[in-house]
mmCIF file of C-alpha atoms in Angstrom:
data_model
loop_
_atom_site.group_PDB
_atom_site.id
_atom_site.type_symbol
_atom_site.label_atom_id
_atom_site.label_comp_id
_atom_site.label_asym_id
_atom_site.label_seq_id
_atom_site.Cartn_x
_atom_site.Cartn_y
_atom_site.Cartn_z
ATOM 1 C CA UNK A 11 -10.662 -194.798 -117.452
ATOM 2 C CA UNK A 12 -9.198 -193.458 -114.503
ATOM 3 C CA UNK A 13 -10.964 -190.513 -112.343
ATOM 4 C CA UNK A 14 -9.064 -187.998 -110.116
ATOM 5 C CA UNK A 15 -11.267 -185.758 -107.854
ATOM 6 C CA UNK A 16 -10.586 -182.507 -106.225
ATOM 7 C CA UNK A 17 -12.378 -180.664 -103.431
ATOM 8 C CA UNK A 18 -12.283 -177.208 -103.203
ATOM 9 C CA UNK A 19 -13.092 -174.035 -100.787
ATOM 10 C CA UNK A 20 -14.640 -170.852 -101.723
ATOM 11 C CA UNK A 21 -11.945 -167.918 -100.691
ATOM 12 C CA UNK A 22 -9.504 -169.976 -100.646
ATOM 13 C CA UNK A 23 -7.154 -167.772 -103.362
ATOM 14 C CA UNK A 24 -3.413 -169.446 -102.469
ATOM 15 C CA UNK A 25 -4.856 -172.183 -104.297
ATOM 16 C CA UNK A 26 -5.655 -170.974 -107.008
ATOM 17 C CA UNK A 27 -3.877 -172.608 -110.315
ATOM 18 C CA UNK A 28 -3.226 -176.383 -108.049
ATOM 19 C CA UNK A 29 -5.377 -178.446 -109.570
ATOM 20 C CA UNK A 30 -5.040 -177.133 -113.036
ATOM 21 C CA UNK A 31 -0.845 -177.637 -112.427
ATOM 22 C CA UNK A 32 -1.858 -180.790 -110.745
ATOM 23 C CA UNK A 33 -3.519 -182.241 -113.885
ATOM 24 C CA UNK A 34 -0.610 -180.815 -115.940
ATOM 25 C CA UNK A 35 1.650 -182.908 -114.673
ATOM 26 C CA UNK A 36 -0.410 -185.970 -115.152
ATOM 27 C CA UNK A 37 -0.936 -184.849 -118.347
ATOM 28 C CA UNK A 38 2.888 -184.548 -118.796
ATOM 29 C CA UNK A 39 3.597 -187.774 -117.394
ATOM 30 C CA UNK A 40 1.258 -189.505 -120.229
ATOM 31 C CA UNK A 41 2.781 -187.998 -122.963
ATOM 32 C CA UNK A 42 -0.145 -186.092 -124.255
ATOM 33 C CA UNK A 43 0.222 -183.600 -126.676
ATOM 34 C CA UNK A 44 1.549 -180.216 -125.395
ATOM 35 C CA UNK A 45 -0.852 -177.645 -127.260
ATOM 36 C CA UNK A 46 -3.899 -180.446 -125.501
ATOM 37 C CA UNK A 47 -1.841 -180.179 -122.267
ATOM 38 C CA UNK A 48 -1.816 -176.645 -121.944
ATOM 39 C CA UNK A 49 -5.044 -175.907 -123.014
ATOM 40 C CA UNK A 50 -6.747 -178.628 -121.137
ATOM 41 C CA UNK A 51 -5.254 -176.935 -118.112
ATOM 42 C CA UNK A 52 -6.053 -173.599 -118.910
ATOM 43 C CA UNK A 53 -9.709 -174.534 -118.835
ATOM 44 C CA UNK A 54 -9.559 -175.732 -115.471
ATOM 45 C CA UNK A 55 -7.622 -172.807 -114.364
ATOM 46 C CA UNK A 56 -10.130 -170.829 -115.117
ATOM 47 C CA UNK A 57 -12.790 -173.284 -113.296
ATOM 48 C CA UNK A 58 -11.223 -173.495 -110.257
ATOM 49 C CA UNK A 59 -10.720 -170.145 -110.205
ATOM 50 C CA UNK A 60 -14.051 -169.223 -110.534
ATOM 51 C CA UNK A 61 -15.035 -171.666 -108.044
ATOM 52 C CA UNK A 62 -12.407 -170.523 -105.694
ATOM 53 C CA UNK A 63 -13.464 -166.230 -106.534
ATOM 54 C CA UNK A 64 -17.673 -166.748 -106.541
ATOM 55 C CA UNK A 65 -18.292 -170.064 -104.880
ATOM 56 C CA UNK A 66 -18.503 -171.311 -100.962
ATOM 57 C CA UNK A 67 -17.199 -174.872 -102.318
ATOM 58 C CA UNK A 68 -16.842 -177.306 -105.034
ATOM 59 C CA UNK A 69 -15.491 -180.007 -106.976
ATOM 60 C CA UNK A 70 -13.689 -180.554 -109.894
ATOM 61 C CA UNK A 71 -13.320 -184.352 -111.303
ATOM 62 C CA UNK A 72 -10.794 -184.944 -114.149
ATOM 63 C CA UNK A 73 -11.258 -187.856 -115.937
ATOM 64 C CA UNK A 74 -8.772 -189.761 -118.306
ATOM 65 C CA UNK A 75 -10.077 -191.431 -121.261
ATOM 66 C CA UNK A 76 -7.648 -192.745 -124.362
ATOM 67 C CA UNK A 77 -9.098 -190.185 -126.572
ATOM 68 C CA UNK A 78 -10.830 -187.716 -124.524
ATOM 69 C CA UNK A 79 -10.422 -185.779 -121.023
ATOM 70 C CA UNK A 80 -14.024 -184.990 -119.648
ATOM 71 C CA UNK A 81 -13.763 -182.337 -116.391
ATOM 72 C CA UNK A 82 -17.103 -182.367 -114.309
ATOM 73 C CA UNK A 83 -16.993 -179.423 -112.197
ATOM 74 C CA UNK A 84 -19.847 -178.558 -109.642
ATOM 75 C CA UNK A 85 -19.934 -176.343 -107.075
ATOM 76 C CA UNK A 86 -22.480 -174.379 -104.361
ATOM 77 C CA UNK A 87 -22.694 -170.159 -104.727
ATOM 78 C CA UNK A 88 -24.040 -167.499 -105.824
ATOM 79 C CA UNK A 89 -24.203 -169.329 -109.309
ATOM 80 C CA UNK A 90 -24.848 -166.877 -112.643
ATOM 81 C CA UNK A 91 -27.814 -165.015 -113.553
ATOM 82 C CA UNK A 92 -27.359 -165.483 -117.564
ATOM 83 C CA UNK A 93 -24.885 -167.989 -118.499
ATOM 84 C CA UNK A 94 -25.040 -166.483 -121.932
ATOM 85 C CA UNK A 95 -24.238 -162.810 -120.601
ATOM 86 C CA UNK A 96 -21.027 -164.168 -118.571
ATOM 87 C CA UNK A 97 -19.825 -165.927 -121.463
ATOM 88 C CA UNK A 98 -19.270 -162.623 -122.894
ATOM 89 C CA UNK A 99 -15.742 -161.314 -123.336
ATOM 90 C CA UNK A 100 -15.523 -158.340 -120.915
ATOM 91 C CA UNK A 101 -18.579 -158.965 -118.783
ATOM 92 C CA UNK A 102 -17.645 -159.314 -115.298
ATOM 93 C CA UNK A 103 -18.538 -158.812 -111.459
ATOM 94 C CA UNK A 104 -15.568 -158.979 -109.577
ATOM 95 C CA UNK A 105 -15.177 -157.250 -106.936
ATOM 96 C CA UNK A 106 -11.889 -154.847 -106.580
ATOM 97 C CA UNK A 107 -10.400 -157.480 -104.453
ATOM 98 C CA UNK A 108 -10.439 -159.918 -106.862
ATOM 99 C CA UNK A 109 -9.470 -157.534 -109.579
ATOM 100 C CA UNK A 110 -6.159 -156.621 -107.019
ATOM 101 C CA UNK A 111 -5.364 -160.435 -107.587
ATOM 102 C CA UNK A 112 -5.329 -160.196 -111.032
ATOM 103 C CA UNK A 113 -8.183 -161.748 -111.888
ATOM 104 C CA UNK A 114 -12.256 -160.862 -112.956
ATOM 105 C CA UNK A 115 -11.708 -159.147 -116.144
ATOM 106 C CA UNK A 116 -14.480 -160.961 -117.753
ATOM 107 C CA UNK A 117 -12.576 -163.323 -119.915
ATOM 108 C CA UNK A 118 -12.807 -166.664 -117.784
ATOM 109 C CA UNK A 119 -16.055 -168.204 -119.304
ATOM 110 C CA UNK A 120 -15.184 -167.272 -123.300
ATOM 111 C CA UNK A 121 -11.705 -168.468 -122.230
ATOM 112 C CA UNK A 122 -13.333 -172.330 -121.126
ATOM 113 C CA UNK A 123 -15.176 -172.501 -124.012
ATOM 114 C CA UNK A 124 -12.274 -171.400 -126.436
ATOM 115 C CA UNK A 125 -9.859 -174.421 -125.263
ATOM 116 C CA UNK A 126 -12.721 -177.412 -124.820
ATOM 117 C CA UNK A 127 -14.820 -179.181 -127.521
ATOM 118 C CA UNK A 128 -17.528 -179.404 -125.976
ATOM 119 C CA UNK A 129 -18.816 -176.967 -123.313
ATOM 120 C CA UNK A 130 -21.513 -177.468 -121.319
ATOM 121 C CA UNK A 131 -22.752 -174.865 -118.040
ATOM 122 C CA UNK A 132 -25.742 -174.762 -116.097
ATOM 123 C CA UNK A 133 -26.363 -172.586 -113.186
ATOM 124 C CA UNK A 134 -28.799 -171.734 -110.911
ATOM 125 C CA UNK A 135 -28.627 -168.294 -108.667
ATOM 126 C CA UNK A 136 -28.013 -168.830 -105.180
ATOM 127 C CA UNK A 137 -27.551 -172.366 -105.830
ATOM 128 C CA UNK A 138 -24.959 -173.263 -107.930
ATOM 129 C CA UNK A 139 -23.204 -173.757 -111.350
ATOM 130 C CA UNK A 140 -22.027 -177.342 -112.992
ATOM 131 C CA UNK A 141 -20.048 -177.453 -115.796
ATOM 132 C CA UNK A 142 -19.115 -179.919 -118.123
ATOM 133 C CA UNK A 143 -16.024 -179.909 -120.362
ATOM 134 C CA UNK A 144 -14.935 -182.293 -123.471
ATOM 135 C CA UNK A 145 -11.187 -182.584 -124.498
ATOM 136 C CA UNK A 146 -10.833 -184.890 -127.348
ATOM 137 C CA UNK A 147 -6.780 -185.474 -128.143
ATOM 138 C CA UNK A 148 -4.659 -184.871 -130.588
ATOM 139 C CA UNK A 149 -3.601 -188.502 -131.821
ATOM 140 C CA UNK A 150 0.110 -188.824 -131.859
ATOM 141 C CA UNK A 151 1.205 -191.412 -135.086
ATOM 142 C CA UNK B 3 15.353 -134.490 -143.525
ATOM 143 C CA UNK B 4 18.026 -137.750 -144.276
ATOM 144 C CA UNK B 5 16.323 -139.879 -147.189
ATOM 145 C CA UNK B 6 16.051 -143.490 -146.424
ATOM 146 C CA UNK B 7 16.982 -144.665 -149.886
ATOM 147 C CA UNK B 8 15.648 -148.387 -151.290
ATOM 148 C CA UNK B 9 18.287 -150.742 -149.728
ATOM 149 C CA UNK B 10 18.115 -149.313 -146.681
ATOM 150 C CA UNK B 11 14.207 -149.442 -146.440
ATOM 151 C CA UNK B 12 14.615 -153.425 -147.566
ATOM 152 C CA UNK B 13 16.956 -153.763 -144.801
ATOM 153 C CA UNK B 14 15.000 -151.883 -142.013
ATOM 154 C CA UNK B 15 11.876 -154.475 -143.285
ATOM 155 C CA UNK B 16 14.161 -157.387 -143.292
ATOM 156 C CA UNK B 17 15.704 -156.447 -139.649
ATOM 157 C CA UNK B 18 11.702 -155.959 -138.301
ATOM 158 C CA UNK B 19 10.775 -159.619 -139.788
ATOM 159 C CA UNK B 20 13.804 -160.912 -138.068
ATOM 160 C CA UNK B 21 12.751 -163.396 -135.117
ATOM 161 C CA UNK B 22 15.161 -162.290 -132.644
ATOM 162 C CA UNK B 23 15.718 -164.623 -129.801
ATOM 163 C CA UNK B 24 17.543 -163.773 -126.436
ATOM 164 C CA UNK B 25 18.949 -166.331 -123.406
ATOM 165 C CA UNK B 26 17.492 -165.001 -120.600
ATOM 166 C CA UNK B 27 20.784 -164.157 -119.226
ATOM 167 C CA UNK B 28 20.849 -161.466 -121.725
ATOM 168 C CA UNK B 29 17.787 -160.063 -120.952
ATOM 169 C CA UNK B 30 18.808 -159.809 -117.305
ATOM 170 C CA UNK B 31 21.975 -158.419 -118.802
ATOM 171 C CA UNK B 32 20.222 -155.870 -120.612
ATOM 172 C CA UNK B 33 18.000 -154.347 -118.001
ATOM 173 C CA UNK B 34 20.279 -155.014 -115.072
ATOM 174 C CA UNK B 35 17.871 -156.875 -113.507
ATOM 175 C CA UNK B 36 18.542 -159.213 -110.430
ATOM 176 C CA UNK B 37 18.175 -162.951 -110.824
ATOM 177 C CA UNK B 38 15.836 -164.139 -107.816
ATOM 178 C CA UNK B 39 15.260 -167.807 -109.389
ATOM 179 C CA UNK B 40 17.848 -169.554 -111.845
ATOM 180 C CA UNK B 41 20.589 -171.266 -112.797
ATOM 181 C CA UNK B 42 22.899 -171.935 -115.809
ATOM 182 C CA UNK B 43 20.489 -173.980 -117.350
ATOM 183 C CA UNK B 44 17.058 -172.283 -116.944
ATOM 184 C CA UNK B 45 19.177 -168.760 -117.231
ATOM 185 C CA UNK B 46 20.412 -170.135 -121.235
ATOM 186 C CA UNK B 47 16.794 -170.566 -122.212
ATOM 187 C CA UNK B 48 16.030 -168.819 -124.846
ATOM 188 C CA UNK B 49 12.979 -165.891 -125.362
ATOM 189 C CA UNK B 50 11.693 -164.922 -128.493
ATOM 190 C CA UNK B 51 8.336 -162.919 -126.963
ATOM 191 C CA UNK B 52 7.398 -160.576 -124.470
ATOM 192 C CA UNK B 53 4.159 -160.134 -122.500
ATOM 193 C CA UNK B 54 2.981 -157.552 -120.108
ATOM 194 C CA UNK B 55 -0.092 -157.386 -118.016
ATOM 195 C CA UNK B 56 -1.344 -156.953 -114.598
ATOM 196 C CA UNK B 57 -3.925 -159.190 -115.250
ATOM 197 C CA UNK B 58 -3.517 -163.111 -115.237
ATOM 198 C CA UNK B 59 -6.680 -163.350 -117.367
ATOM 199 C CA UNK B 60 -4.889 -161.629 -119.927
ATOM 200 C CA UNK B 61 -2.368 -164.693 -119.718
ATOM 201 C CA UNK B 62 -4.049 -167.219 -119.554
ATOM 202 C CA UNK B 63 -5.203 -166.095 -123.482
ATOM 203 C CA UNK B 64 -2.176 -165.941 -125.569
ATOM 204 C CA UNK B 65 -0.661 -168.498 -127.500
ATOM 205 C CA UNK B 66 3.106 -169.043 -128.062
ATOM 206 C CA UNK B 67 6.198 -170.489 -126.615
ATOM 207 C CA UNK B 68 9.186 -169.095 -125.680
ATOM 208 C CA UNK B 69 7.524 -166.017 -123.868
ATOM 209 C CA UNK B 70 8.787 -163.533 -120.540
ATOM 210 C CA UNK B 71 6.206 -162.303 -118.738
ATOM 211 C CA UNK B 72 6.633 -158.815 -117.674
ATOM 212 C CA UNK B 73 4.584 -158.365 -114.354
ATOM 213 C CA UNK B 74 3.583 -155.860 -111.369
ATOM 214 C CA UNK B 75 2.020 -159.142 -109.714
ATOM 215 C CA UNK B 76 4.278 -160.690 -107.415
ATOM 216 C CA UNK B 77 1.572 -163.545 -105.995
ATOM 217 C CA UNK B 78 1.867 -167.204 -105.884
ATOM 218 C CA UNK B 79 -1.340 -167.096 -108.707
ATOM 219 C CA UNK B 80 1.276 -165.541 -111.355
ATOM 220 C CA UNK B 81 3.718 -168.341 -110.937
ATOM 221 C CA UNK B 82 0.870 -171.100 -110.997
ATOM 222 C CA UNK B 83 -0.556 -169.344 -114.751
ATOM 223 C CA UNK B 84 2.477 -168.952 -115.972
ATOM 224 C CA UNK B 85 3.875 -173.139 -115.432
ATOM 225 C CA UNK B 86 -0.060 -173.846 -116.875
ATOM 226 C CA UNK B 87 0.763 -171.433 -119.700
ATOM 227 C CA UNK B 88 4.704 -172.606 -120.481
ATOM 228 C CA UNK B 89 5.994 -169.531 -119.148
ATOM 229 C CA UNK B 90 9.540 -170.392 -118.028
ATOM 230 C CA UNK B 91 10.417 -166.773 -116.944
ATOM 231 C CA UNK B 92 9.290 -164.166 -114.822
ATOM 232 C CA UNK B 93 9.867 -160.224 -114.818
ATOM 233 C CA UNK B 94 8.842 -158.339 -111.541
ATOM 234 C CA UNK B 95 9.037 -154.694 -112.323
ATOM 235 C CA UNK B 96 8.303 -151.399 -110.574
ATOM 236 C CA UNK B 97 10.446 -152.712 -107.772
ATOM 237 C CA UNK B 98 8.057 -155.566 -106.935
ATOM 238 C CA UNK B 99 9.810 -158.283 -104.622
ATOM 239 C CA UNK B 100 9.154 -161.955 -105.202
ATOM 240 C CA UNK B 101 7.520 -163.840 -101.953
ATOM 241 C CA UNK B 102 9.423 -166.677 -100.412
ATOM 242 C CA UNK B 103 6.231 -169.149 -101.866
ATOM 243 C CA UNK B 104 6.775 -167.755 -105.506
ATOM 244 C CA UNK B 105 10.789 -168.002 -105.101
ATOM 245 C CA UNK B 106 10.380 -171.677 -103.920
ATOM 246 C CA UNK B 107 7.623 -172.664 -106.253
ATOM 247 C CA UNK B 108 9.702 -171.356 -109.174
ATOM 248 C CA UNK B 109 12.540 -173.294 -107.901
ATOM 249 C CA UNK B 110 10.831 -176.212 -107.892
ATOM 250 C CA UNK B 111 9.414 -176.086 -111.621
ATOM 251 C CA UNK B 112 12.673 -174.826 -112.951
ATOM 252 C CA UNK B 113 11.568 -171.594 -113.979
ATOM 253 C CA UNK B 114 13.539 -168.039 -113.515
ATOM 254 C CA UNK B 115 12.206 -165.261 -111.706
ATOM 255 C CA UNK B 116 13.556 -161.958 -112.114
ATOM 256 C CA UNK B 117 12.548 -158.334 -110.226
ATOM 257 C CA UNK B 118 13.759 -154.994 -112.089
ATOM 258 C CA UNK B 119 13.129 -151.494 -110.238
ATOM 259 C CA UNK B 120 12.170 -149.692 -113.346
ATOM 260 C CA UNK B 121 8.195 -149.815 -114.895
ATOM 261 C CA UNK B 122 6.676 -151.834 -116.993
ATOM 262 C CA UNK B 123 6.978 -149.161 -119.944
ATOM 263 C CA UNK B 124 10.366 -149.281 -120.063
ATOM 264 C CA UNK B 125 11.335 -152.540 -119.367
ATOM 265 C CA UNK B 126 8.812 -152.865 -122.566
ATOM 266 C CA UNK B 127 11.203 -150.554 -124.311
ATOM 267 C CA UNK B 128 14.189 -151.740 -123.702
ATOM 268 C CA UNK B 129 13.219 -155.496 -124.993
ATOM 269 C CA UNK B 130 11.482 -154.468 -127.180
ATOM 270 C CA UNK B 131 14.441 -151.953 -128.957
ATOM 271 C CA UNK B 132 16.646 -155.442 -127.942
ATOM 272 C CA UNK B 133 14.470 -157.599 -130.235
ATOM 273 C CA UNK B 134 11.620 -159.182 -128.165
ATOM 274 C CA UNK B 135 9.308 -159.723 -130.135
ATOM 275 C CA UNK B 136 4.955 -159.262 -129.311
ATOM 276 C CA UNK B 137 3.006 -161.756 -128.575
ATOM 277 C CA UNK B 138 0.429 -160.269 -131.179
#
């Protein structure tokens, strides 16, 4: 198994997309199936950008196994009132800045859960959210 | 009124079913748009879809290869969606200009960036009258 870790800051919206091109690549590099690829690395598009949009800071760790990619993401915020509200397709807070960038129409959460196997979220307000995704992958004969 | 008699109306359904595909030098062609990012290579990929949004969440859903995305977001966070979502080219409209960041990014992923002064409707239009096909 081999881990690779990423730090990241709240605000910081240049960013935004690195470590889920980052990952790609690696991804690329091992040969693993496209469709995986891409939706592996939409998921943690959307993670970082969430952290990056609500959070002060966080991490994401990606973590390589022969079948499965696990992605342990944690970070310190404003974390979400009702996970099972924001996973709703629509449901959003962003603010019009974050709207101006493109982003916070309420699709990020139902998006993460669409392209993993297993999803897992926990959040506490003011504190923080952790998340947990499962990627098994496609076996290539 | 003309009447649209039987063989025509099997050949206007056969023509719609058609999957149309365009090098991206033709779509440039088509719209006289200017090429910001690309070369001979990247420019004789070929595009069989069009998408248009604003919003990168909106990208970050769809599903298929060979796609342009037609944009008013010229950031750095549209080029960085589009290489996670296999989006090898880029349409700027309404007279957006592409940042030096984007321009070198896309350079260095081999992808083609494009900027077009008209909207977003009709560069829609046009491709779409061209043969670009939906994503859905």
């Amino acid at each position: 198994m081999e881990t690779f870790e990423f730090t990241i800051k709240g605000g910081d919206f240049k960013s935004i997309g690195y470590v889920s091109n980052t990952i790609k690549k690696i991804m690329h590099a091992r040969n693993i199936n496209p469709r995986d690829s891409r939706r592996i690395a939409v998921a943690i598009f959307e993670v970082e950008t969430n952290i990056i949009l609500y959070a002060t800071q966080g991490t994401i760790s990606v973590l390589f196994d022969n079948d499965k990619i696990t992605v342990l993401a944690r970070d310190e915020g404003m974390g979400i009132a009702d996970v099972a509200l924001a996973m709703r397709e629509g449901y959003t807070t962003a603010s019009d800045d974050i709207r101006r960038l493109g982003f916070g129409a309420g699709l990020g959460l139902s998006n993460i859960k669409k392209n993993s196997d297993i999803t897992w979220i926990s959040s506490i307000v003011n504190k923080g959210t952790q998340i947990v995704l499962i990627f098994f992958l496609t076996l290539v004969l | 009124m003309k009447k649209i008699t039987d063989w025509q109306y099997i050949c206007m359904l056969i023509l719609n079913n058609l999957d149309l595909i365009m090098q991206i030098k033709e779509i440039a062609k088509t719209l006289d748009a200017t090429i910001v990012v690309g070369d001979e290579a990247t420019l004789s990929t070929e595009v069989k879809y069009g998408f248009a949004t604003d919003l990168l969440s909106d990208l970050l859903k769809i599903d298929k290869n060979k796609t342009l995305l037609i944009t008013g977001l010229a950031t750095i966070q549209t080029i960085r969606a589009a290489m996670v979502m296999d989006v090898g080219a880029i349409l700027l409209v309404r007279g957006k200009k592409a940042l030096p960041e984007m321009i070198e990014l896309a350079r260095q992923n081999q992808m083609v960036l494009m900027e077009y002064k008209g909207s977003m409707f009709k560069a829609c239009g046009i491709l779409y009258q061209a043969g670009i096909s939906p994503v859905y």
